[in-house]
PDB file of C-alpha atoms in Angstrom:
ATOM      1  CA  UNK A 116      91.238 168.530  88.823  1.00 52.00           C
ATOM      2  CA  UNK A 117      91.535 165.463  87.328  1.00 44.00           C
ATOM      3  CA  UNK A 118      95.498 165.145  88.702  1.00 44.00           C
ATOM      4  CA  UNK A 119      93.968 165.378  91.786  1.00 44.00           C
ATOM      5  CA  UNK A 120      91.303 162.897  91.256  1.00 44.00           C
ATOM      6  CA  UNK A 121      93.585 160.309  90.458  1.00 46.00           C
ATOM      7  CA  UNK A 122      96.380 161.308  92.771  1.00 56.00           C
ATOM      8  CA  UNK A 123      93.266 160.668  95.311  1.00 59.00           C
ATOM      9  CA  UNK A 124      92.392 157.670  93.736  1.00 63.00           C
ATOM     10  CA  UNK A 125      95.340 156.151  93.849  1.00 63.00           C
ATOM     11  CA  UNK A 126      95.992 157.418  97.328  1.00 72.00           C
ATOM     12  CA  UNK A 127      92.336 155.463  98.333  1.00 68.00           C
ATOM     13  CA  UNK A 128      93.922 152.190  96.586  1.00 68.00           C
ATOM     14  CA  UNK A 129      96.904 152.341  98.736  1.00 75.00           C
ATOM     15  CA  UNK A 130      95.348 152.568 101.609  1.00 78.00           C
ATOM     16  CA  UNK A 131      92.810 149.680 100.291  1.00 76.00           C
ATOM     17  CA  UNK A 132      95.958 147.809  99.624  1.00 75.00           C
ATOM     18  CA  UNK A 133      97.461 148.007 103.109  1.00 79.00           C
ATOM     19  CA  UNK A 134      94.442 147.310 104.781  1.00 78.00           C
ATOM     20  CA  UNK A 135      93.676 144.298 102.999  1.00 77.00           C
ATOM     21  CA  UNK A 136      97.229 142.938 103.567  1.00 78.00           C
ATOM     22  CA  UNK A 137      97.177 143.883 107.134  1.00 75.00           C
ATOM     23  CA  UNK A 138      93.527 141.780 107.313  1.00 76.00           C
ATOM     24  CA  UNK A 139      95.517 139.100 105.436  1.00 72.00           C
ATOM     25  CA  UNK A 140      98.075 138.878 108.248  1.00 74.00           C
ATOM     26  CA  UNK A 141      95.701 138.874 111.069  1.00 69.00           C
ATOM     27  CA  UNK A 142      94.009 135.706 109.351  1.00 69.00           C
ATOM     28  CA  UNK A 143      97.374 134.099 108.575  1.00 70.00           C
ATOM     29  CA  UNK A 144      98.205 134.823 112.641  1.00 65.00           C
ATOM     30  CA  UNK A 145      95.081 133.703 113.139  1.00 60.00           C
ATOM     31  CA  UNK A 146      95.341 130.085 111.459  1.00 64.00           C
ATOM     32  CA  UNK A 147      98.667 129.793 112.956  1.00 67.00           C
ATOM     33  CA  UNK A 148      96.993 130.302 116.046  1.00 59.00           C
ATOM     34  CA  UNK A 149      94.768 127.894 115.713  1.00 58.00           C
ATOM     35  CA  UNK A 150      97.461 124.836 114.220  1.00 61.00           C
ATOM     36  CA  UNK A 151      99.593 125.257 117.334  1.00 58.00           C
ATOM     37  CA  UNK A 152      96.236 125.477 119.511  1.00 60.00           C
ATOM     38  CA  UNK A 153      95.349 121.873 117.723  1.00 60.00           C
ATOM     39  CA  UNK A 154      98.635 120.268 117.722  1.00 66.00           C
ATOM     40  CA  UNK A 155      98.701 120.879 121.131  1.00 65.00           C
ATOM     41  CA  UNK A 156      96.039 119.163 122.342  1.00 65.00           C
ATOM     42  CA  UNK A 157      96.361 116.683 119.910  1.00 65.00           C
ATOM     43  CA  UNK A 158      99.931 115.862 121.484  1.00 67.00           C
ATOM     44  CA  UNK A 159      98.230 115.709 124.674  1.00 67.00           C
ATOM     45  CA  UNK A 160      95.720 113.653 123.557  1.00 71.00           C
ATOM     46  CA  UNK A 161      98.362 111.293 122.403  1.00 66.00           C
ATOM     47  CA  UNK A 162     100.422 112.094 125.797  1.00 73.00           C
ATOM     48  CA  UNK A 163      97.735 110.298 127.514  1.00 80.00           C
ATOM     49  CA  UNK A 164      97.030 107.351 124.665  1.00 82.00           C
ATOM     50  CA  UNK A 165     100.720 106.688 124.713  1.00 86.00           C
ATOM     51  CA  UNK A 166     100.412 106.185 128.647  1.00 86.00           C
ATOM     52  CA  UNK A 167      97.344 103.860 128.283  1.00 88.00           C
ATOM     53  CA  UNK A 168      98.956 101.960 126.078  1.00 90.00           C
ATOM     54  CA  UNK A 169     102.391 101.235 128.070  1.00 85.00           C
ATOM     55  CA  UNK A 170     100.241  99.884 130.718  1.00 86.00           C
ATOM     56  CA  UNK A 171      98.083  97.534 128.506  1.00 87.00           C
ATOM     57  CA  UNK A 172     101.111  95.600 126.623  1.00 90.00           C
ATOM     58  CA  UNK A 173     104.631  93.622 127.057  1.00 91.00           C
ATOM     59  CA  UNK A 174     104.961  93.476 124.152  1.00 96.00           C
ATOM     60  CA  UNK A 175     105.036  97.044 122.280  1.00 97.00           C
ATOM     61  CA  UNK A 176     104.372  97.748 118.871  1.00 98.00           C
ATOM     62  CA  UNK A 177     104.518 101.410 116.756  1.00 98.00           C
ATOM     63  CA  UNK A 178     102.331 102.057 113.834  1.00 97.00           C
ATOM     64  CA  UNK A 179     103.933 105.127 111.773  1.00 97.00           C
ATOM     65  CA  UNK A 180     102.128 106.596 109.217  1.00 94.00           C
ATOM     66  CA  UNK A 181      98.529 104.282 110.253  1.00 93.00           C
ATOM     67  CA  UNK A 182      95.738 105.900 108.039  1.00 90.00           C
ATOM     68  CA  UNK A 183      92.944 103.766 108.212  1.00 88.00           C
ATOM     69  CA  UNK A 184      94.828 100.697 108.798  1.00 91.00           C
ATOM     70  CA  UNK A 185      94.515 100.467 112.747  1.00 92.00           C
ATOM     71  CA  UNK A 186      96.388  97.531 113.895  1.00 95.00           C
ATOM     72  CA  UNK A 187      95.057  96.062 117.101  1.00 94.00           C
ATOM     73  CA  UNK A 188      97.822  95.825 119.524  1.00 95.00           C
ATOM     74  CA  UNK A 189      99.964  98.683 118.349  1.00 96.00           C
ATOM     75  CA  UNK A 190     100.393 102.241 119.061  1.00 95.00           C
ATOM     76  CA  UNK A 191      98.813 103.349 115.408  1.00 95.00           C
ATOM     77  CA  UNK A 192     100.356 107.385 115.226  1.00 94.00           C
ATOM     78  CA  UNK A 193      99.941 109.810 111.984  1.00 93.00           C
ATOM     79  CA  UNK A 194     100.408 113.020 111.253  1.00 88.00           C
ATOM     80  CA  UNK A 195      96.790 113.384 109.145  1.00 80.00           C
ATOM     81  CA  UNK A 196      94.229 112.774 111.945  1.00 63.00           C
ATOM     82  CA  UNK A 197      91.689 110.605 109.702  1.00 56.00           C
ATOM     83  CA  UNK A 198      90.853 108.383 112.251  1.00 57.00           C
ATOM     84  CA  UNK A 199      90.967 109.700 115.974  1.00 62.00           C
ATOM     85  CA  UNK A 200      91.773 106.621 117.363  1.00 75.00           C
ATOM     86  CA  UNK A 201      95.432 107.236 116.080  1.00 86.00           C
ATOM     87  CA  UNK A 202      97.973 109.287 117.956  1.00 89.00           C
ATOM     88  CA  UNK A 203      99.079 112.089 116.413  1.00 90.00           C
ATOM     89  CA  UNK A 204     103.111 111.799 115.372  1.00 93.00           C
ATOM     90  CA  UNK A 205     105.172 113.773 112.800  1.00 94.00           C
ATOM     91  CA  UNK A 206     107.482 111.551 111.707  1.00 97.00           C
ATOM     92  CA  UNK A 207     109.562 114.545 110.716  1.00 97.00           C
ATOM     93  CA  UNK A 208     110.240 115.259 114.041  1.00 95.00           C
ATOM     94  CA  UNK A 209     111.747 113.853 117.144  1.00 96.00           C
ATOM     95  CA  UNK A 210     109.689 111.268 118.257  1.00 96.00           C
ATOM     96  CA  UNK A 211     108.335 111.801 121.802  1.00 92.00           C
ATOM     97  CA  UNK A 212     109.306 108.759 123.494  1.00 94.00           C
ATOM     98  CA  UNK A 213     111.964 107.560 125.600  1.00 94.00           C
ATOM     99  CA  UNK A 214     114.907 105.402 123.894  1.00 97.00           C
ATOM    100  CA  UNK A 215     114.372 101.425 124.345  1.00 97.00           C
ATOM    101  CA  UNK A 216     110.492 101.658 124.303  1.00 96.00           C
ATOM    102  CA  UNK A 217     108.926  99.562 121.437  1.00 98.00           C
ATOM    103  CA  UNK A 218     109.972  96.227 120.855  1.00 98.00           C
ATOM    104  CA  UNK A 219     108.671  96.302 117.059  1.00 98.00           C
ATOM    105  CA  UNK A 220     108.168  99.433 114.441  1.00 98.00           C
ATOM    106  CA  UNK A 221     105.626  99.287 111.178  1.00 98.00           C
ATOM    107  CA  UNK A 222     105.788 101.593 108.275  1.00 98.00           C
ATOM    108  CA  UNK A 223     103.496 100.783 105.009  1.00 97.00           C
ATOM    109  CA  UNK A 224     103.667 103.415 102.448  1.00 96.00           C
ATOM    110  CA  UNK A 225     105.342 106.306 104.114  1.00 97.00           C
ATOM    111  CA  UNK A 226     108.712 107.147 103.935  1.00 98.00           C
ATOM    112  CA  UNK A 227     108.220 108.125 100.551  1.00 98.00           C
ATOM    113  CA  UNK A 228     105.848 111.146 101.551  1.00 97.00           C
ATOM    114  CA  UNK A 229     109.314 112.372 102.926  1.00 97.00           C
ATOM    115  CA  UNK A 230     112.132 113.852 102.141  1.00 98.00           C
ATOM    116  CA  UNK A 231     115.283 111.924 101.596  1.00 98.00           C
ATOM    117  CA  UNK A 232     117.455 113.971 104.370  1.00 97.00           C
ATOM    118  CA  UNK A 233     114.093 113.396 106.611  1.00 98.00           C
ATOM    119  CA  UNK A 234     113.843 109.758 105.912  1.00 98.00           C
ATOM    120  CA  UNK A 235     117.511 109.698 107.945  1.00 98.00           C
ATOM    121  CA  UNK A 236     116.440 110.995 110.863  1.00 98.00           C
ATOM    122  CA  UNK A 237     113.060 109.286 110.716  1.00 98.00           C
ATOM    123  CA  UNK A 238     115.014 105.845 110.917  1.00 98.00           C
ATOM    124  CA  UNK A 239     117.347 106.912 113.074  1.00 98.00           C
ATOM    125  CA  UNK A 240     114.502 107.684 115.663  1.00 98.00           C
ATOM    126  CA  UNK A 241     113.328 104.488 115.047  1.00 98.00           C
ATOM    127  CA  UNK A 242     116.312 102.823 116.414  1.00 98.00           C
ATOM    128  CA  UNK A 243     116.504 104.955 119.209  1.00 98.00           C
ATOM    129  CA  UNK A 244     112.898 104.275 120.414  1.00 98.00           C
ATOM    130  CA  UNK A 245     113.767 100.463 119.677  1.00 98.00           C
ATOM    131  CA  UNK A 246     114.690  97.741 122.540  1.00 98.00           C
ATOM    132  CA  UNK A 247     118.389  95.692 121.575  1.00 98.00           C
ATOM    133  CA  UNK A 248     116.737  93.356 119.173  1.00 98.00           C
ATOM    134  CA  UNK A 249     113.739  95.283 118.111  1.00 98.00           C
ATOM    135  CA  UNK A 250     112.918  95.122 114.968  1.00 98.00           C
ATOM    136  CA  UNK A 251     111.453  97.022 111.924  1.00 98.00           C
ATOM    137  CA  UNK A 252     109.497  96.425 108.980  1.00 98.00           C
ATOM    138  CA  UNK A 253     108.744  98.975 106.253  1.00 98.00           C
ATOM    139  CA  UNK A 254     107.153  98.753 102.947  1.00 98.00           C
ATOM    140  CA  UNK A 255     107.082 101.129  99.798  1.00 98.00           C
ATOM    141  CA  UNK A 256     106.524 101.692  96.044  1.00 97.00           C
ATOM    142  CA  UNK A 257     109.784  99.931  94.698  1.00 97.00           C
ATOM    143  CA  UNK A 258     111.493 101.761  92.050  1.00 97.00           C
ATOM    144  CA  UNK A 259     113.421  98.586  90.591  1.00 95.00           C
ATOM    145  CA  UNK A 260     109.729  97.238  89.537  1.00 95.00           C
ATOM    146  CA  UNK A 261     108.454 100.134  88.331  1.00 95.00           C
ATOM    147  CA  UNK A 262     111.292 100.856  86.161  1.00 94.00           C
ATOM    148  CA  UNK A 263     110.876  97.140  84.856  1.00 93.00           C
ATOM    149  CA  UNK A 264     106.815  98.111  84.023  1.00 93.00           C
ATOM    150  CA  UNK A 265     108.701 101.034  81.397  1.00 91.00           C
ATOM    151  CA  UNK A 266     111.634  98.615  79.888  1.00 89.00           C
ATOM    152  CA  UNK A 267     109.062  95.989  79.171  1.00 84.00           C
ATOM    153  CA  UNK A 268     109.501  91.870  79.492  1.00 73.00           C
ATOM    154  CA  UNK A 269     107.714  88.594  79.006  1.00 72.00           C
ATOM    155  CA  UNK A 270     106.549  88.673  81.876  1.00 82.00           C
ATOM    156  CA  UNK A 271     102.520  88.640  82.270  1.00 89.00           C
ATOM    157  CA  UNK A 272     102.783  90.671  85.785  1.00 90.00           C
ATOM    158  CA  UNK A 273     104.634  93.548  83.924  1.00 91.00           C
ATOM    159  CA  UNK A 274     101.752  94.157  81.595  1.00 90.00           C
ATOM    160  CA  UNK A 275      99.069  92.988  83.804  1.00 92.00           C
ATOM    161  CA  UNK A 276     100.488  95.726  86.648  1.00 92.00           C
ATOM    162  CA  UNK A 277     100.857  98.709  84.110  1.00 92.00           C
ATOM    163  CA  UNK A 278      97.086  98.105  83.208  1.00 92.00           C
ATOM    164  CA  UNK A 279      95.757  97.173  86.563  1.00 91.00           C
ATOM    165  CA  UNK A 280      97.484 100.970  88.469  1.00 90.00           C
ATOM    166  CA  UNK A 281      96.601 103.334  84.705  1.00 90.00           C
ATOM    167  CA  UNK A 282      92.904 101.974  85.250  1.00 89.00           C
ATOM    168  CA  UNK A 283      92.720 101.968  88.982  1.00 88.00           C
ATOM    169  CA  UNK A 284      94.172 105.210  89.336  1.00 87.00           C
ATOM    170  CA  UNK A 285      95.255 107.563  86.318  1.00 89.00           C
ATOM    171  CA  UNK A 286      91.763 107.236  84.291  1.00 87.00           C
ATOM    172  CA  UNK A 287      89.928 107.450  87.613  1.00 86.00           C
ATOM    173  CA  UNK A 288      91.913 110.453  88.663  1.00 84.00           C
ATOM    174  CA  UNK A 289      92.757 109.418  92.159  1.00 81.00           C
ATOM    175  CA  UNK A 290      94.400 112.549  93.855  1.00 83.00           C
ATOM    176  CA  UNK A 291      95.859 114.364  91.177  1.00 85.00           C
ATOM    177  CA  UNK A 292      96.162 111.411  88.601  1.00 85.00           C
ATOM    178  CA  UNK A 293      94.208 113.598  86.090  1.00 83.00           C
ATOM    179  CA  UNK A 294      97.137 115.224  85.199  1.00 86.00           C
ATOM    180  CA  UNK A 295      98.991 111.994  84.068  1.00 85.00           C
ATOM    181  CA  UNK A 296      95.850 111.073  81.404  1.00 86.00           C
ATOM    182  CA  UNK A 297      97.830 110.204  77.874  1.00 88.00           C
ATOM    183  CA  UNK A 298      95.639 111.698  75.007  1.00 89.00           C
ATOM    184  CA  UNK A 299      94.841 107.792  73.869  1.00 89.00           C
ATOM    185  CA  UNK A 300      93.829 106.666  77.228  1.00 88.00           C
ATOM    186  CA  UNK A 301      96.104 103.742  76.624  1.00 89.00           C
ATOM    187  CA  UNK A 302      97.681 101.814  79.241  1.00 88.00           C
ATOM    188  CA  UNK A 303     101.301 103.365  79.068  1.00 90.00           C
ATOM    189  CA  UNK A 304     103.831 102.660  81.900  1.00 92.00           C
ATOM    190  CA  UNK A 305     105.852 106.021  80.835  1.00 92.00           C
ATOM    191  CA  UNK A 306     102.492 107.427  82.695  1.00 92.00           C
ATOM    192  CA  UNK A 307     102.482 105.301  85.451  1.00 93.00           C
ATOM    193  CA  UNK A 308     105.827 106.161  86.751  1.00 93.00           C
ATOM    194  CA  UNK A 309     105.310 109.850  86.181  1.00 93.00           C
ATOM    195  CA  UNK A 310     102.128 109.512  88.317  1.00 92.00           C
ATOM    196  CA  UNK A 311     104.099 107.683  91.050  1.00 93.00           C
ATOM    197  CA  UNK A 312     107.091 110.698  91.319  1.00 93.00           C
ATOM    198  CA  UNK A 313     104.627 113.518  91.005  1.00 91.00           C
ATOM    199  CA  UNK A 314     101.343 112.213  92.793  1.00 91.00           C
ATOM    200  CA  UNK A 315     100.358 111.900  96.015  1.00 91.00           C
ATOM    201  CA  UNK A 316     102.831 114.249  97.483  1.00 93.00           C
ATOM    202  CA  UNK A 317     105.701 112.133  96.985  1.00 96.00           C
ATOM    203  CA  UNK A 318     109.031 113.275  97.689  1.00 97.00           C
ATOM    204  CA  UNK A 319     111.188 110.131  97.258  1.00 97.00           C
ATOM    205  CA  UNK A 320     110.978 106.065  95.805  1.00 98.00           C
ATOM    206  CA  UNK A 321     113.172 103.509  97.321  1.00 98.00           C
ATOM    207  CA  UNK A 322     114.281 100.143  96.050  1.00 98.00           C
ATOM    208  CA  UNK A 323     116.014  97.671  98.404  1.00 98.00           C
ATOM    209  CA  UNK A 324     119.321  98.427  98.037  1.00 98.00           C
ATOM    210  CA  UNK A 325     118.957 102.094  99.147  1.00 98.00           C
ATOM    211  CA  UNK A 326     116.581 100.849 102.079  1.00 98.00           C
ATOM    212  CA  UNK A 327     119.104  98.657 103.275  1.00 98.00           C
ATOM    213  CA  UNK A 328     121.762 101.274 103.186  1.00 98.00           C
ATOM    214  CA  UNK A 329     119.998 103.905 105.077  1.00 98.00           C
ATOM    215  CA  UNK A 330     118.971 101.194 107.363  1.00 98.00           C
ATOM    216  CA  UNK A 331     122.388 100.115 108.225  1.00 98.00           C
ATOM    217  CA  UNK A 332     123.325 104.032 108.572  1.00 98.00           C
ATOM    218  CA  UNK A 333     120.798 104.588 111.099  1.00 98.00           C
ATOM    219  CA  UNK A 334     122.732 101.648 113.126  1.00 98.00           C
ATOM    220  CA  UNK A 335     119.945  99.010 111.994  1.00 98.00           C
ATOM    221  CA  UNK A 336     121.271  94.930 111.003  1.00 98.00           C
ATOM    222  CA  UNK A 337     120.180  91.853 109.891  1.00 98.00           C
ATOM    223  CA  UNK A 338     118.261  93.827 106.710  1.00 98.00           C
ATOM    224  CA  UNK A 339     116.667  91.692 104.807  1.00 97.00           C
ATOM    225  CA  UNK A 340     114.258  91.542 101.981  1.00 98.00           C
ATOM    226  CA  UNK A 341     111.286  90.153 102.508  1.00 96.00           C
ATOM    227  CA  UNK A 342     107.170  89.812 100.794  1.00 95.00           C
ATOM    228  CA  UNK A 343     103.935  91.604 101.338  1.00 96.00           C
ATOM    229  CA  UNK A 344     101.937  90.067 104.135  1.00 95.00           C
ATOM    230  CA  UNK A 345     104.430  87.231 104.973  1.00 96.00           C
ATOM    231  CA  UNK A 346     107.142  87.286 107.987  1.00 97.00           C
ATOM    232  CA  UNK A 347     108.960  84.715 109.813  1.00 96.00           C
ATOM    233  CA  UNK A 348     107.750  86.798 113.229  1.00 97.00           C
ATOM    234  CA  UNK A 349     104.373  86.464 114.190  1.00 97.00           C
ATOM    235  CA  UNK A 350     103.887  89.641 115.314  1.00 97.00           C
ATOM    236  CA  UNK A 351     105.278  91.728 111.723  1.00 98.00           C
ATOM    237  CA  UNK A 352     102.710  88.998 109.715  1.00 96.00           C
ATOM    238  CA  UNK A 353      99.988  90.231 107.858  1.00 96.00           C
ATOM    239  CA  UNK A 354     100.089  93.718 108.520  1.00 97.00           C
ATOM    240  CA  UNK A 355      99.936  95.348 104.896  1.00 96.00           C
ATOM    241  CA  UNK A 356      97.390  96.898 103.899  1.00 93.00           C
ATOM    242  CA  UNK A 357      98.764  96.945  99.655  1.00 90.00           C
ATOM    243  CA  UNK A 358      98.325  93.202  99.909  1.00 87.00           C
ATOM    244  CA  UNK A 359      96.642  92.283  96.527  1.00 90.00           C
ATOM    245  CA  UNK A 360      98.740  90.537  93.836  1.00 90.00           C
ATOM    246  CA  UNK A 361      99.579  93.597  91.619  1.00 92.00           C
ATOM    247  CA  UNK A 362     100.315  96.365  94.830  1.00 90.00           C
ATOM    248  CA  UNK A 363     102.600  93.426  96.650  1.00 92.00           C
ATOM    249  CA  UNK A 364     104.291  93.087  93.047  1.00 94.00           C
ATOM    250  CA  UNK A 365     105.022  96.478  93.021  1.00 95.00           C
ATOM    251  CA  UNK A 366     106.106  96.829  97.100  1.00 97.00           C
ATOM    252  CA  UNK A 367     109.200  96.443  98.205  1.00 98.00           C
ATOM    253  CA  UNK A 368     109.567  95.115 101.991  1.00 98.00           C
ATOM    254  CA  UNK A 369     112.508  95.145 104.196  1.00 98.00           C
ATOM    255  CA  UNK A 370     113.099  93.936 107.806  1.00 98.00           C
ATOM    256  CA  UNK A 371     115.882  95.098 109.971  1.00 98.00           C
ATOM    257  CA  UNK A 372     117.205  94.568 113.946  1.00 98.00           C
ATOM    258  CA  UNK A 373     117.928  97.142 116.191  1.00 97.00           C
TER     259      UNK A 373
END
């Protein structure tokens, strides 16, 4: 009797078992159901914004990776939909426009949320989707100053930037900062730049002279190294949204012609 109560038993758990997982793969169907329903209509959404916008402007201008910094006068795309007056884009992908279309491209903070092989393409796309003499401006967390906040110096920025990003972010606990708290809570650079390769999802820092190689890969010239907030063209001036004195310290900004 009691062999077959737990032959039973387990026989009853089994069949829990499969039923549960079969439940499980409905749901997972189910969600991927509903993704591909969404991105869908979220690509014709931006089917039909994209349109708009070619017959509203000369002069054409791509926001990748917008957020909540919606440029007026540009075609501001992301892949997180946290404003719905941006298109949707995955900048992963194949962009879906036709080569020569945008006379200027903007990217603040995100080509590090990337992958390095992705980051290739990416740029690569952008040149595609450029005019002849198009040009691009991207901006990003720039390695060659961080490492600087860990080897130390006489310089006041150095000290004043390692304080200014452990208080702003790691004590607060912005995204997953929490997990970069030293015991002390003492400002400690070691911290910072552990929080700024593990945080936030990113997959890769830059400093110039990487940018400007990949750029020049992609087919990109004229790179050049320039400041937050300030450009010689009118139309790539002022656009940064990590404009303060510590986040422009620690940004690295480079300019390039199709």
């Amino acid at each position: 009797e009691v062999l077959v109560y737990h032959s039973c038993t387990a026989t009853f758990l089994i069949t829990i078992m499969q039923k549960l997982r079969d439940t499980l793969r409905k749901s997972e169907d189910l969600l991927r159901l509903v993704r591909w329903v969404r991105t869908r209509s979220l690509k014709r959404k931006r089917h039909n914004c994209f349109q708009t916008y070619l017959a509203s402007t000369p002069v054409r201008k791509l926001q990748l990776g917008s957020g909540s910094n919606h440029l007026p006068g540009w075609l501001n795309t992301d892949s997180h939909m946290v404003r719905t007056n941006n298109a949707y884009l995955n900048i992963t992908e194949a962009f879906p426009f036709p080569d020569r279309t945008f006379n200027y491209i903007f990217c603040e903070h995100t080509i590090e949320h990337i992958h390095f092989n992705q980051s290739l393409a990416m740029l690569s796309e952008c040149h595609r989707v450029l005019v002849p003499g198009g040009k691009i401006r991207l901006a990003t967390p720039n390695l060659e100053v961080y490492l600087k906040l860990y080897q130390g110096g006489e310089e006041a920025i150095l000290k004043e930037s390692t304080a200014e990003m452990f208080n702003s972010w790691i004590l607060k606990g912005f995204y997953e900062a929490k997990n970069y708290r030293p015991i002390n809570n003492e400002p400690s650079a070691l911290f910072v730049i552990n929080d700024l390769f593990r945080n936030y999802e990113h997959k890769f820092i830059y400093d110039f002279k990487t940018l400007a190689q990949i750029l020049s890969h992609a087919g990109f010239s004229h790179v050049c190294e320039g400041s937050v907030g300030i450009s010689s063209d009118e139309n790539l001036n002022g656009l940064e949204t990590h404009n303060d004195r510590i986040n422009g310290f620690l940004t690295v900004v480079v300019e390039a012609r199709r």
